[in-house]
C-alpha positions in Angstrom: -10.5 7.9 -15.9 -14.2 8.4 -13.6 -12.2 8.5 -9.3 -15.9 8.0 -8.9 -16.6 4.5 -10.7 -13.1 3.4 -10.1 -13.6 4.1 -6.0 -17.4 2.4 -6.2 -16.1 -0.7 -8.1 -12.9 -1.1 -5.9 -15.0 -0.9 -2.8 -17.4 -3.8 -4.0 -14.0 -5.4 -5.0 -13.2 -5.0 -1.2 -16.3 -6.3 0.6 -16.7 -9.2 -2.2 -12.9 -10.6 -1.0 -13.7 -9.5 2.5 -17.2 -12.3 2.5 -14.8 -14.9 0.5 -11.6 -14.0 2.6 -9.2 -13.9 0.4 -7.2 -12.2 2.7 -4.0 -11.6 -1.0 -7.1 -10.3 -2.7 -8.2 -7.6 0.4 -4.7 -6.7 0.8 -4.0 -6.0 -3.0 -7.9 -3.6 -3.9 -6.8 -2.1 0.1 -3.3 -1.0 -1.7 -5.2 0.1 -4.9 -7.8 1.8 -2.9 -5.0 3.6 -0.8 -3.8 4.9 -4.7 -7.5 5.8 -5.4 -6.9 8.2 -2.2 -4.3 9.8 -4.0 -5.7 10.1 -7.1 -8.3 11.8 -4.9 -6.4 14.1 -3.1 -4.6 15.6 -6.3 -8.0 15.9 -8.3 -8.7 18.4 -5.2 -5.8 19.7 -5.5 -5.9 20.7 -8.8 -9.8 21.3 -8.6 -9.6 23.2 -5.8 -12.7 21.2 -4.8 -13.4 20.8 -1.1 -15.2 17.4 -1.8 -14.6 14.1 -4.2 -17.0 11.4 -4.4 -18.5 12.6 -1.1 -15.5 12.5 0.9 -13.3 15.7 1.6 -9.8 16.3 2.0 -9.4 15.2 5.7 -11.4 12.0 4.5 -9.1 10.9 1.8 -5.8 11.5 3.8 -7.6 8.7 6.7 -9.1 6.4 4.3 -5.7 6.4 3.0 -4.5 5.6 5.4 -5.6 3.4 6.4 -6.4 0.9 3.2 -1.9 1.4 3.2 -1.7 0.0 7.1 -4.0 -2.4 6.2 -2.2 -3.5 2.8 0.4 -3.4 4.0 0.2 -5.6 7.4 -1.2 -8.5 5.0 1.2 -8.5 3.0 3.7 -8.9 6.3 2.1 -10.9 7.7 1.5 -12.8 3.5 5.6 -12.6 4.2 6.4 -13.5 7.1 3.7 -17.0 6.8 5.6 -17.4 3.6 8.9 -17.3 4.3 8.5 -19.5 7.3 6.9 -22.2 5.0 9.4 -21.7 2.2 12.8 -20.2 2.9 15.2 -18.2 0.8 13.5 -18.1 -2.7 13.2 -16.4 -6.1 9.3 -16.6 -5.5 10.2 -15.1 -1.9 12.3 -12.0 -3.3 9.8 -11.5 -5.7 6.9 -11.4 -3.3 8.9 -8.9 -0.9 9.7 -6.3 -3.5 5.4 -6.2 -4.1 5.6 -5.2 -0.1 8.1 -3.1 -0.6 6.5 -1.3 -3.6 3.6 -0.6 -1.1 5.8 1.1 1.1 6.7 3.3 -1.7 3.1 4.0 -2.2 2.2 4.7 1.2 5.5 7.2 1.4 4.3 8.9 -2.0 0.9 9.0 -0.2 2.4 10.4 3.8 4.2 13.4 1.2 1.6 14.5 -1.3 -0.8 14.5 0.9 1.4 16.2 4.1 2.5 19.5 2.2 2.0 22.4 5.0 0.4 19.5 7.8 2.3 18.1 11.1 2.3 14.4 9.4 6.1 15.0 8.9 6.9 11.9 12.2 4.2 9.5 9.5 6.7 11.0 6.0 9.2 10.0 7.5 8.7 6.6 9.0 7.0 5.9 5.8 10.3 6.4 3.8 11.9 4.8 6.2 10.2 1.7 6.1 10.2 1.4 2.4 14.0 2.5 2.2 14.5 -0.4 5.1 12.2 -2.9 3.1 14.3 -1.6 -0.2 17.7 -2.3 1.8 16.6 -5.8 3.4 14.9 -6.6 -0.8 19.0 -5.8 -2.1 21.0 -8.1 0.5 18.4 -10.4 0.8 19.4 -10.8 -2.7 22.7 -10.7 -2.3 23.2 -12.9 0.1 21.3 -15.6 -2.3 23.4 -15.3 -4.8 20.6 -13.8 -6.6 20.6 -11.6 -10.0 18.6 -10.4 -12.5 20.7 -10.8 -15.2 
């Protein structure tokens, strides 16, 4: 697809959701923008270009890091609120799975963008968070008697 168009549409969507105060949509748009930054980084690596959509590699890494961090922060806040109101349920576990996916996306972003840099601690932390969330999800499923079989 056209990365420039995708980036502009996602930024516009994020602005709209922010004006509307729709936290869930803001989190989803932020995660999608993080994934777009990953795609931009990969495109720059493949083409050898130093800039894409007016962004340098450094800009792409900084924006991607910020988008993923914000998406995860909002997801954690929403999960905590949901859990406090609803407790353990099948919906709660699905919610956890979506949050774990955001951790995974961030870990892939850090792994991809950290090659040859000094971001080893970020990568290790991102993978640790992802592993912790997935392990917690699996344990929670078992504790609740939940099975997708």
